[in-house]
PDB file of C-alpha atoms in Angstrom:
ATOM      1  CA  MET Y  11     114.708  85.757  82.686  1.00 43.00           C
ATOM      2  CA  LYS Y  12     117.799  85.012  84.295  1.00 50.00           C
ATOM      3  CA  SER Y  13     118.786  88.096  86.800  1.00 60.00           C
ATOM      4  CA  GLY Y  14     121.513  88.814  89.448  1.00 84.00           C
ATOM      5  CA  ILE Y  15     120.725  88.791  92.793  1.00 86.00           C
ATOM      6  CA  LYS Y  16     121.384  91.767  95.323  1.00 91.00           C
ATOM      7  CA  LYS Y  17     123.840  91.137  98.792  1.00 93.00           C
ATOM      8  CA  HIS Y  18     120.633  92.745 100.701  1.00 92.00           C
ATOM      9  CA  ALA Y  19     118.299  89.831  98.676  1.00 93.00           C
ATOM     10  CA  VAL Y  20     120.435  86.619 100.031  1.00 93.00           C
ATOM     11  CA  THR Y  21     120.234  88.164 103.217  1.00 94.00           C
ATOM     12  CA  ARG Y  22     116.420  88.775 103.077  1.00 93.00           C
ATOM     13  CA  MET Y  23     116.171  85.264 101.483  1.00 93.00           C
ATOM     14  CA  GLN Y  24     117.898  83.369 104.712  1.00 94.00           C
ATOM     15  CA  GLN Y  25     116.093  85.170 106.999  1.00 94.00           C
ATOM     16  CA  ARG Y  26     112.440  84.320 105.980  1.00 94.00           C
ATOM     17  CA  ALA Y  27     113.833  80.805 104.762  1.00 92.00           C
ATOM     18  CA  ILE Y  28     113.100  81.016 100.886  1.00 95.00           C
ATOM     19  CA  PRO Y  29     114.970  78.532  98.827  1.00 95.00           C
ATOM     20  CA  SER Y  30     116.795  80.066  95.822  1.00 93.00           C
ATOM     21  CA  PHE Y  31     114.949  77.373  93.565  1.00 94.00           C
ATOM     22  CA  VAL Y  32     111.776  79.267  94.513  1.00 95.00           C
ATOM     23  CA  VAL Y  33     112.849  82.344  93.847  1.00 94.00           C
ATOM     24  CA  ASP Y  34     114.670  80.512  90.713  1.00 94.00           C
ATOM     25  CA  LEU Y  35     111.179  78.929  89.581  1.00 95.00           C
ATOM     26  CA  LEU Y  36     109.435  82.463  90.463  1.00 95.00           C
ATOM     27  CA  GLN Y  37     111.741  83.953  87.506  1.00 93.00           C
ATOM     28  CA  TYR Y  38     110.791  80.866  85.435  1.00 94.00           C
ATOM     29  CA  CYS Y  39     106.624  80.437  85.706  1.00 94.00           C
ATOM     30  CA  GLY Y  40     105.955  84.003  87.603  1.00 95.00           C
ATOM     31  CA  THR Y  41     103.837  86.892  86.953  1.00 95.00           C
ATOM     32  CA  ALA Y  42     105.780  90.036  86.793  1.00 94.00           C
ATOM     33  CA  PHE Y  43     103.602  93.329  87.105  1.00 90.00           C
ATOM     34  CA  HIS Y  44     105.036  96.686  87.924  1.00 89.00           C
ATOM     35  CA  SER Y  45     104.150  97.779  92.025  1.00 81.00           C
ATOM     36  CA  HIS Y  46     105.456 101.576  93.440  1.00 80.00           C
ATOM     37  CA  GLY Y  47     108.287 101.769  91.179  1.00 82.00           C
ATOM     38  CA  ALA Y  48     109.148  98.264  90.547  1.00 88.00           C
ATOM     39  CA  GLU Y  49     108.802  94.900  89.348  1.00 92.00           C
ATOM     40  CA  GLN Y  50     107.460  92.296  91.632  1.00 93.00           C
ATOM     41  CA  ILE Y  51     106.836  88.964  90.520  1.00 95.00           C
ATOM     42  CA  ILE Y  52     104.278  86.272  91.871  1.00 94.00           C
ATOM     43  CA  PHE Y  53     102.866  82.925  92.197  1.00 93.00           C
ATOM     44  CA  ASP Y  54      99.366  84.190  90.552  1.00 93.00           C
ATOM     45  CA  LYS Y  55      96.937  81.200  89.212  1.00 93.00           C
ATOM     46  CA  GLN Y  56      98.077  81.622  85.389  1.00 95.00           C
ATOM     47  CA  ALA Y  57     101.871  81.346  87.047  1.00 95.00           C
ATOM     48  CA  ARG Y  58     100.587  78.120  89.320  1.00 94.00           C
ATOM     49  CA  ARG Y  59      98.990  76.975  86.205  1.00 95.00           C
ATOM     50  CA  ARG Y  60     102.256  77.187  84.206  1.00 95.00           C
ATOM     51  CA  LEU Y  61     104.018  75.611  87.137  1.00 94.00           C
ATOM     52  CA  ARG Y  62     101.640  72.951  87.646  1.00 94.00           C
ATOM     53  CA  HIS Y  63     102.491  72.230  83.846  1.00 94.00           C
ATOM     54  CA  TYR Y  64     106.369  72.379  84.292  1.00 93.00           C
ATOM     55  CA  LEU Y  65     106.660  69.922  87.211  1.00 91.00           C
ATOM     56  CA  GLY Y  66     104.797  67.861  85.867  1.00 89.00           C
ATOM     57  CA  GLY Y  67     101.099  68.338  87.620  1.00 87.00           C
ATOM     58  CA  ASP Y  68      99.317  68.763  91.147  1.00 89.00           C
ATOM     59  CA  ARG Y  69     101.387  66.566  93.270  1.00 91.00           C
ATOM     60  CA  GLY Y  70     104.635  68.932  92.277  1.00 86.00           C
ATOM     61  CA  LEU Y  71     102.427  71.718  93.299  1.00 89.00           C
ATOM     62  CA  ARG Y  72     101.318  70.680  96.334  1.00 91.00           C
ATOM     63  CA  ALA Y  73     104.970  69.885  97.137  1.00 90.00           C
ATOM     64  CA  LEU Y  74     105.533  73.692  97.189  1.00 91.00           C
ATOM     65  CA  GLU Y  75     102.539  74.980  99.142  1.00 91.00           C
ATOM     66  CA  PRO Y  76     104.413  76.543 101.512  1.00 91.00           C
ATOM     67  CA  TRP Y  77     106.383  78.938  99.472  1.00 92.00           C
ATOM     68  CA  LEU Y  78     103.729  79.891  96.919  1.00 93.00           C
ATOM     69  CA  ASP Y  79     103.031  82.985  98.487  1.00 93.00           C
ATOM     70  CA  VAL Y  80     106.728  84.310  97.647  1.00 95.00           C
ATOM     71  CA  TYR Y  81     107.727  87.247  95.731  1.00 94.00           C
ATOM     72  CA  ILE Y  82     110.868  88.890  94.961  1.00 95.00           C
ATOM     73  CA  VAL Y  83     111.827  92.407  93.577  1.00 94.00           C
ATOM     74  CA  LEU Y  84     113.343  93.384  90.539  1.00 94.00           C
ATOM     75  CA  GLY Y  85     115.464  96.518  90.282  1.00 89.00           C
ATOM     76  CA  ASP Y  86     115.710  98.779  87.030  1.00 87.00           C
ATOM     77  CA  ASP Y  87     118.279  96.787  86.324  1.00 86.00           C
ATOM     78  CA  GLY Y  88     116.747  93.672  86.370  1.00 87.00           C
ATOM     79  CA  GLU Y  89     118.510  92.091  89.528  1.00 92.00           C
ATOM     80  CA  ILE Y  90     116.456  90.916  92.413  1.00 94.00           C
ATOM     81  CA  ILE Y  91     116.464  93.415  95.408  1.00 94.00           C
ATOM     82  CA  THR Y  92     114.421  91.601  97.711  1.00 93.00           C
ATOM     83  CA  ALA Y  93     112.097  88.427  98.545  1.00 94.00           C
ATOM     84  CA  ALA Y  94     109.474  87.758 100.628  1.00 93.00           C
ATOM     85  CA  ARG Y  95     105.831  86.412 101.844  1.00 92.00           C
ATOM     86  CA  ARG Y  96     102.782  88.102 100.947  1.00 84.00           C
ATOM     87  CA  ARG Y  97     101.505  88.308 104.125  1.00 76.00           C
ATOM     88  CA  SER Y  98      97.581  90.174 102.451  1.00 72.00           C
ATOM     89  CA  ARG Y  99      96.024  90.792  98.709  1.00 66.00           C
ATOM     90  CA  ILE Y 100      98.331  91.998  96.278  1.00 64.00           C
ATOM     91  CA  ARG Y 101      96.470  94.614  94.672  1.00 65.00           C
ATOM     92  CA  ARG Y 102      97.540  95.709  91.007  1.00 61.00           C
ATOM     93  CA  ARG Y 103      96.777  98.796  89.955  1.00 58.00           C
TER      94      ARG Y 103
END
């Protein structure tokens, strides 16, 4: 599920202190859903379970705690448009 990344997303990741490995983990373990005409990928409960398994337990998951509220938005072409931190609950429709 690897995809390209737009310059805007790189800039936002730098401004918001989001490491690229977190974006990689989102693409690998995250849960995707459609919202407002784009696809978002988040660490929801199921994604955290997959991430815990991928990292080998709770210790690895605790190390990523500061970035578990990060999400990315993908465009129609599959490229990452932006990355940000959730400030409120994401409601799925």
